[in-house]
mmCIF file of C-alpha atoms and ligand atoms in Angstrom:
data_model
loop_
_atom_site.group_PDB
_atom_site.id
_atom_site.type_symbol
_atom_site.label_atom_id
_atom_site.label_comp_id
_atom_site.label_asym_id
_atom_site.label_seq_id
_atom_site.Cartn_x
_atom_site.Cartn_y
_atom_site.Cartn_z
ATOM 1 C CA MET A 12 44.616 -8.208 7.247
ATOM 2 C CA ALA A 13 47.372 -9.349 4.875
ATOM 3 C CA ALA A 14 47.999 -6.166 3.042
ATOM 4 C CA LYS A 15 51.320 -6.125 1.247
ATOM 5 C CA ILE A 16 53.680 -3.198 1.944
ATOM 6 C CA LEU A 17 56.719 -2.237 -0.171
ATOM 7 C CA ILE A 18 59.489 -0.495 1.937
ATOM 8 C CA VAL A 19 61.958 1.585 -0.150
ATOM 9 C CA GLU A 20 64.869 2.415 2.291
ATOM 10 C CA ASP A 21 68.506 2.416 1.637
ATOM 11 C CA GLU A 22 69.757 2.102 5.238
ATOM 12 C CA PRO A 23 69.742 -1.651 5.946
ATOM 13 C CA ALA A 24 69.155 -1.273 9.734
ATOM 14 C CA VAL A 25 66.172 0.978 9.155
ATOM 15 C CA LEU A 26 64.840 -1.360 6.475
ATOM 16 C CA GLU A 27 65.287 -4.253 8.775
ATOM 17 C CA MET A 28 63.519 -2.473 11.711
ATOM 18 C CA ILE A 29 60.605 -1.318 9.574
ATOM 19 C CA SER A 30 59.910 -4.747 8.080
ATOM 20 C CA PHE A 31 60.161 -6.374 11.500
ATOM 21 C CA VAL A 32 57.656 -3.904 12.859
ATOM 22 C CA LEU A 33 55.203 -4.349 9.882
ATOM 23 C CA GLU A 34 55.377 -8.124 10.016
ATOM 24 C CA GLN A 35 54.767 -8.171 13.725
ATOM 25 C CA ALA A 36 51.606 -6.198 12.928
ATOM 26 C CA GLY A 37 50.485 -8.778 10.384
ATOM 27 C CA PHE A 38 51.560 -7.098 7.083
ATOM 28 C CA GLU A 39 53.340 -8.795 4.379
ATOM 29 C CA THR A 40 56.474 -6.937 3.289
ATOM 30 C CA GLU A 41 58.681 -6.486 0.341
ATOM 31 C CA ARG A 42 62.049 -4.607 0.436
ATOM 32 C CA ALA A 43 63.898 -2.341 -2.076
ATOM 33 C CA ALA A 44 67.197 -0.413 -1.250
ATOM 34 C CA ASN A 45 66.750 2.151 -4.165
ATOM 35 C CA SER A 46 64.386 3.426 -6.750
ATOM 36 C CA GLU A 47 65.576 0.920 -9.367
ATOM 37 C CA GLU A 48 64.869 -2.090 -7.159
ATOM 38 C CA ALA A 49 61.497 -0.537 -6.186
ATOM 39 C CA ARG A 50 60.374 -0.295 -9.785
ATOM 40 C CA ARG A 51 61.496 -3.845 -10.534
ATOM 41 C CA GLN A 52 59.402 -4.972 -7.402
ATOM 42 C CA LEU A 53 56.347 -2.918 -8.593
ATOM 43 C CA SER A 54 56.301 -4.414 -12.118
ATOM 44 C CA SER A 55 56.382 -8.004 -10.673
ATOM 45 C CA SER A 56 53.946 -7.685 -7.922
ATOM 46 C CA PRO A 57 52.217 -4.319 -7.029
ATOM 47 C CA PRO A 58 51.820 -3.682 -3.196
ATOM 48 C CA ASP A 59 48.862 -2.211 -1.398
ATOM 49 C CA LEU A 60 50.972 0.678 -0.050
ATOM 50 C CA ILE A 61 54.579 1.891 -0.342
ATOM 51 C CA LEU A 62 56.639 3.344 2.362
ATOM 52 C CA MET A 63 59.149 5.666 0.675
ATOM 53 C CA ASP A 64 62.280 7.090 2.214
ATOM 54 C CA TRP A 65 62.962 10.613 0.992
ATOM 55 C CA MET A 66 66.681 10.310 0.785
ATOM 56 C CA LEU A 67 67.669 7.446 -1.533
ATOM 57 C CA PRO A 68 70.856 7.224 -3.649
ATOM 58 C CA GLY A 69 70.229 7.855 -7.321
ATOM 59 C CA MET A 70 66.704 8.774 -7.923
ATOM 60 C CA SER A 71 65.265 10.269 -4.649
ATOM 61 C CA GLY A 72 62.146 8.990 -3.002
ATOM 62 C CA ILE A 73 60.361 12.180 -4.087
ATOM 63 C CA GLU A 74 61.264 11.789 -7.705
ATOM 64 C CA LEU A 75 60.135 8.181 -7.720
ATOM 65 C CA THR A 76 56.769 9.143 -6.001
ATOM 66 C CA ARG A 77 56.209 11.804 -8.626
ATOM 67 C CA VAL A 78 56.990 9.132 -11.418
ATOM 68 C CA LEU A 79 54.631 6.433 -9.758
ATOM 69 C CA LYS A 80 51.929 9.114 -9.274
ATOM 70 C CA SER A 81 51.973 10.067 -12.989
ATOM 71 C CA ASP A 82 51.867 6.526 -14.294
ATOM 72 C CA PRO A 83 48.203 5.348 -14.633
ATOM 73 C CA VAL A 84 49.336 1.791 -13.710
ATOM 74 C CA THR A 85 50.824 2.752 -10.294
ATOM 75 C CA SER A 86 49.145 6.124 -9.490
ATOM 76 C CA ASP A 87 46.433 4.598 -7.180
ATOM 77 C CA ILE A 88 48.997 2.881 -4.885
ATOM 78 C CA PRO A 89 49.113 4.820 -1.700
ATOM 79 C CA ILE A 90 52.559 6.260 -0.698
ATOM 80 C CA ILE A 91 53.785 7.380 2.786
ATOM 81 C CA VAL A 92 57.030 9.355 2.517
ATOM 82 C CA LEU A 93 59.456 8.911 5.395
ATOM 83 C CA THR A 94 61.391 12.195 6.038
ATOM 84 C CA ALA A 95 63.978 13.316 8.588
ATOM 85 C CA ARG A 96 62.649 15.464 11.481
ATOM 86 C CA GLY A 97 63.470 19.183 10.974
ATOM 87 C CA GLU A 98 63.488 19.151 7.235
ATOM 88 C CA GLU A 99 60.402 21.175 6.889
ATOM 89 C CA ASP A 100 60.644 21.596 3.154
ATOM 90 C CA ASP A 101 60.754 17.905 2.799
ATOM 91 C CA LYS A 102 57.309 17.507 4.307
ATOM 92 C CA VAL A 103 55.970 20.007 1.858
ATOM 93 C CA ARG A 104 57.664 18.385 -1.136
ATOM 94 C CA GLY A 105 56.493 14.951 0.102
ATOM 95 C CA LEU A 106 52.908 15.849 -0.179
ATOM 96 C CA GLY A 107 53.359 18.009 -3.434
ATOM 97 C CA SER A 108 54.729 14.994 -5.177
ATOM 98 C CA GLY A 109 51.336 13.222 -4.786
ATOM 99 C CA ALA A 110 52.172 11.171 -1.644
ATOM 100 C CA GLU A 111 49.122 10.413 0.570
ATOM 101 C CA ASP A 112 50.974 11.089 3.800
ATOM 102 C CA TYR A 113 54.458 11.567 5.447
ATOM 103 C CA VAL A 114 56.018 10.363 8.547
ATOM 104 C CA LEU A 115 58.895 12.041 10.407
ATOM 105 C CA LYS A 116 61.961 9.977 11.332
ATOM 106 C CA PRO A 117 62.544 8.858 13.976
ATOM 107 C CA PHE A 118 59.056 7.413 14.424
ATOM 108 C CA SER A 119 57.504 5.089 16.853
ATOM 109 C CA PRO A 120 56.393 1.638 15.521
ATOM 110 C CA ARG A 121 52.966 2.324 16.886
ATOM 111 C CA GLU A 122 52.642 5.645 15.059
ATOM 112 C CA LEU A 123 53.820 4.182 11.744
ATOM 113 C CA ILE A 124 51.275 1.251 11.966
ATOM 114 C CA ALA A 125 48.453 3.701 12.871
ATOM 115 C CA ARG A 126 49.215 5.819 9.841
ATOM 116 C CA ILE A 127 49.347 2.853 7.562
ATOM 117 C CA LYS A 128 46.041 1.579 8.844
ATOM 118 C CA VAL A 129 44.280 5.000 8.337
ATOM 119 C CA ILE A 130 45.366 4.987 4.731
ATOM 120 C CA LEU A 131 44.440 1.392 3.970
ATOM 121 C CA ARG A 132 41.061 1.843 5.571
ATOM 122 C CA ARG A 133 40.407 4.772 3.369
ATOM 123 C CA ILE A 134 41.746 3.297 0.090
ATOM 124 C CA THR A 135 41.051 -0.461 0.587
ATOM 125 C CA PRO A 136 37.985 -0.715 2.842
ATOM 126 C CA HIS A 137 37.195 -3.958 1.143
ATOM 127 C CA VAL A 138 39.611 -5.706 3.491
ATOM 128 C CA PHE A 139 36.957 -5.517 6.213
ATOM 129 C CA GLU A 140 34.174 -7.045 4.099
ATOM 130 C CA GLU A 141 32.678 -10.541 3.470
ATOM 131 C CA VAL A 142 33.593 -13.218 1.093
ATOM 132 C CA VAL A 143 31.758 -13.030 -2.251
ATOM 133 C CA GLU A 144 31.191 -15.776 -4.814
ATOM 134 C CA ALA A 145 30.078 -16.129 -8.514
ATOM 135 C CA ASP A 146 30.052 -19.352 -10.430
ATOM 136 C CA GLY A 147 33.299 -21.013 -8.960
ATOM 137 C CA LEU A 148 34.976 -17.592 -8.373
ATOM 138 C CA HIS A 149 35.498 -16.818 -4.717
ATOM 139 C CA LEU A 150 36.795 -13.501 -3.446
ATOM 140 C CA ASP A 151 37.778 -13.075 0.170
ATOM 141 C CA PRO A 152 38.479 -9.380 1.038
ATOM 142 C CA SER A 153 39.992 -10.150 4.447
ATOM 143 C CA SER A 154 42.766 -12.230 3.027
ATOM 144 C CA ARG A 155 42.784 -10.118 -0.149
ATOM 145 C CA ARG A 156 42.752 -13.427 -2.204
ATOM 146 C CA ALA A 157 40.592 -14.793 -5.009
ATOM 147 C CA HIS A 158 40.189 -18.291 -6.282
ATOM 148 C CA VAL A 159 38.504 -20.052 -9.191
ATOM 149 C CA ASN A 160 37.461 -23.678 -8.364
ATOM 150 C CA GLY A 161 40.221 -23.629 -5.684
ATOM 151 C CA LYS A 162 42.960 -22.290 -7.862
ATOM 152 C CA GLU A 163 44.323 -18.898 -6.785
ATOM 153 C CA VAL A 164 43.973 -16.013 -9.135
ATOM 154 C CA ASP A 165 46.939 -13.608 -9.238
ATOM 155 C CA LEU A 166 45.511 -10.184 -8.798
ATOM 156 C CA GLY A 167 47.079 -6.699 -8.076
ATOM 157 C CA PRO A 168 45.498 -4.488 -5.520
ATOM 158 C CA THR A 169 43.423 -2.413 -8.122
ATOM 159 C CA GLU A 170 42.340 -5.633 -9.991
ATOM 160 C CA PHE A 171 41.205 -6.987 -6.727
ATOM 161 C CA ARG A 172 39.141 -3.847 -5.877
ATOM 162 C CA LEU A 173 37.767 -3.802 -9.468
ATOM 163 C CA LEU A 174 36.703 -7.494 -9.234
ATOM 164 C CA HIS A 175 35.211 -6.927 -5.736
ATOM 165 C CA PHE A 176 33.105 -4.068 -7.146
ATOM 166 C CA PHE A 177 31.941 -6.167 -10.084
ATOM 167 C CA LEU A 178 31.027 -9.201 -7.814
ATOM 168 C CA THR A 179 28.947 -6.929 -5.695
ATOM 169 C CA HIS A 180 27.409 -5.113 -8.634
ATOM 170 C CA ARG A 181 26.467 -7.774 -11.256
ATOM 171 C CA ASP A 182 24.599 -7.606 -14.553
ATOM 172 C CA LYS A 183 24.696 -3.800 -14.709
ATOM 173 C CA VAL A 184 26.690 -1.606 -17.095
ATOM 174 C CA TYR A 185 29.118 0.874 -15.617
ATOM 175 C CA SER A 186 30.745 3.574 -17.634
ATOM 176 C CA ARG A 187 34.515 4.254 -17.199
ATOM 177 C CA SER A 188 33.835 7.452 -15.195
ATOM 178 C CA LYS A 189 31.392 5.589 -12.892
ATOM 179 C CA LEU A 190 33.906 2.864 -12.362
ATOM 180 C CA LEU A 191 36.513 5.521 -11.433
ATOM 181 C CA ASP A 192 34.070 6.963 -8.907
ATOM 182 C CA LYS A 193 33.173 3.691 -7.416
ATOM 183 C CA VAL A 194 36.459 1.977 -7.435
ATOM 184 C CA TRP A 195 39.163 4.701 -7.194
ATOM 185 C CA GLY A 196 37.068 7.299 -5.305
ATOM 186 C CA THR A 197 35.574 10.587 -6.291
ATOM 187 C CA ASN A 198 38.219 12.857 -4.996
ATOM 188 C CA VAL A 199 41.134 11.452 -7.150
ATOM 189 C CA PHE A 200 41.944 12.640 -10.628
ATOM 190 C CA ILE A 201 42.701 9.690 -12.929
ATOM 191 C CA GLU A 202 42.268 9.366 -16.646
ATOM 192 C CA GLU A 203 39.522 7.244 -17.903
ATOM 193 C CA ARG A 204 42.005 5.101 -19.854
ATOM 194 C CA THR A 205 43.299 3.866 -16.555
ATOM 195 C CA VAL A 206 40.109 1.826 -16.218
ATOM 196 C CA ASP A 207 40.900 0.034 -19.587
ATOM 197 C CA VAL A 208 44.457 -0.795 -18.320
ATOM 198 C CA HIS A 209 43.146 -2.398 -15.176
ATOM 199 C CA ILE A 210 40.281 -4.171 -16.973
ATOM 200 C CA ARG A 211 42.848 -5.627 -19.346
ATOM 201 C CA ARG A 212 44.937 -6.842 -16.345
ATOM 202 C CA LEU A 213 41.929 -8.213 -14.678
ATOM 203 C CA ARG A 214 40.875 -10.271 -17.702
ATOM 204 C CA LYS A 215 44.455 -11.425 -18.148
ATOM 205 C CA ALA A 216 44.506 -12.666 -14.526
ATOM 206 C CA LEU A 217 41.192 -14.472 -15.000
ATOM 207 C CA GLU A 218 42.052 -15.999 -18.362
ATOM 208 C CA PRO A 219 43.977 -19.017 -17.040
ATOM 209 C CA HIS A 220 40.968 -19.952 -15.096
ATOM 210 C CA ASN A 221 38.620 -19.511 -18.047
ATOM 211 C CA ALA A 222 36.778 -16.861 -16.155
ATOM 212 C CA ASP A 223 37.689 -13.709 -18.105
ATOM 213 C CA GLY A 224 34.346 -13.841 -20.099
ATOM 214 C CA MET A 225 32.590 -12.675 -17.046
ATOM 215 C CA VAL A 226 34.183 -9.230 -17.581
ATOM 216 C CA GLN A 227 32.288 -7.886 -20.562
ATOM 217 C CA THR A 228 32.814 -4.837 -22.714
ATOM 218 C CA VAL A 229 29.623 -3.061 -23.655
ATOM 219 C CA ARG A 230 30.429 -1.058 -26.716
ATOM 220 C CA GLY A 231 29.949 2.710 -26.312
ATOM 221 C CA ALA A 232 28.820 2.220 -22.672
ATOM 222 C CA GLY A 233 31.525 0.652 -20.465
ATOM 223 C CA TYR A 234 31.800 -2.603 -18.729
ATOM 224 C CA ARG A 235 29.562 -5.249 -17.137
ATOM 225 C CA PHE A 236 30.183 -8.292 -14.926
ATOM 226 C CA SER A 237 27.907 -11.317 -15.541
ATOM 227 C CA GLU A 238 28.340 -14.986 -14.551
ATOM 228 C CA ARG A 239 25.412 -15.909 -16.885
ATOM 229 C CA LEU A 240 27.397 -14.917 -19.989
ATOM 230 C CA ARG A 241 30.522 -16.638 -18.970
ATOM 231 C CA ALA A 242 32.355 -17.898 -22.083
HETATM 232 CA CA1 CA B 12 67.824 7.166 3.292
#
């Protein structure tokens, strides 16, 4: 499972240790030493999950979590907050900020990997599914990669989930709220315009491959995926 994890941690030794542990476990990692760097990384390539240190110089990890969770573009990226043992308030604040989970430092590598896997299984179950195909477009959930006629499509995690849903539910119109239920999950509160944001990103990613026409807007109803009407 080549899920990508962004580690936000200001202590170089801890950052080094965590990324070593994650890479040993088969994850792809990206690193940021502070909130600013993290935001830059997020805008260039969104990860599948963020490990967020609570104590960061400048904007704290909790503040950054709050900011990311209130932005429709990043709100669905799961966040695990890392907090120091004994700081009981931090735990509460970690979850109050919208983070999916927290892990107390110091933690064992095995514990950290287990917690990451639990969240990825819940949020990105597609990583355990089969390759799907439509008119030259191939999507491989296990490697989290998509290709059109052999050329890789550059997709963020949400666009990937959206495209996977469309490929497995073709020629049917889905409303924004239905897509939220199916792709984001029923127990998350996200505004419907978030769907439009990600549909736009998905089309933009497919455009260089001349495949964006497969994602169609059905006025007043929602969206539909169809290979037959490919432009
Ligand atoms: Ca720190």
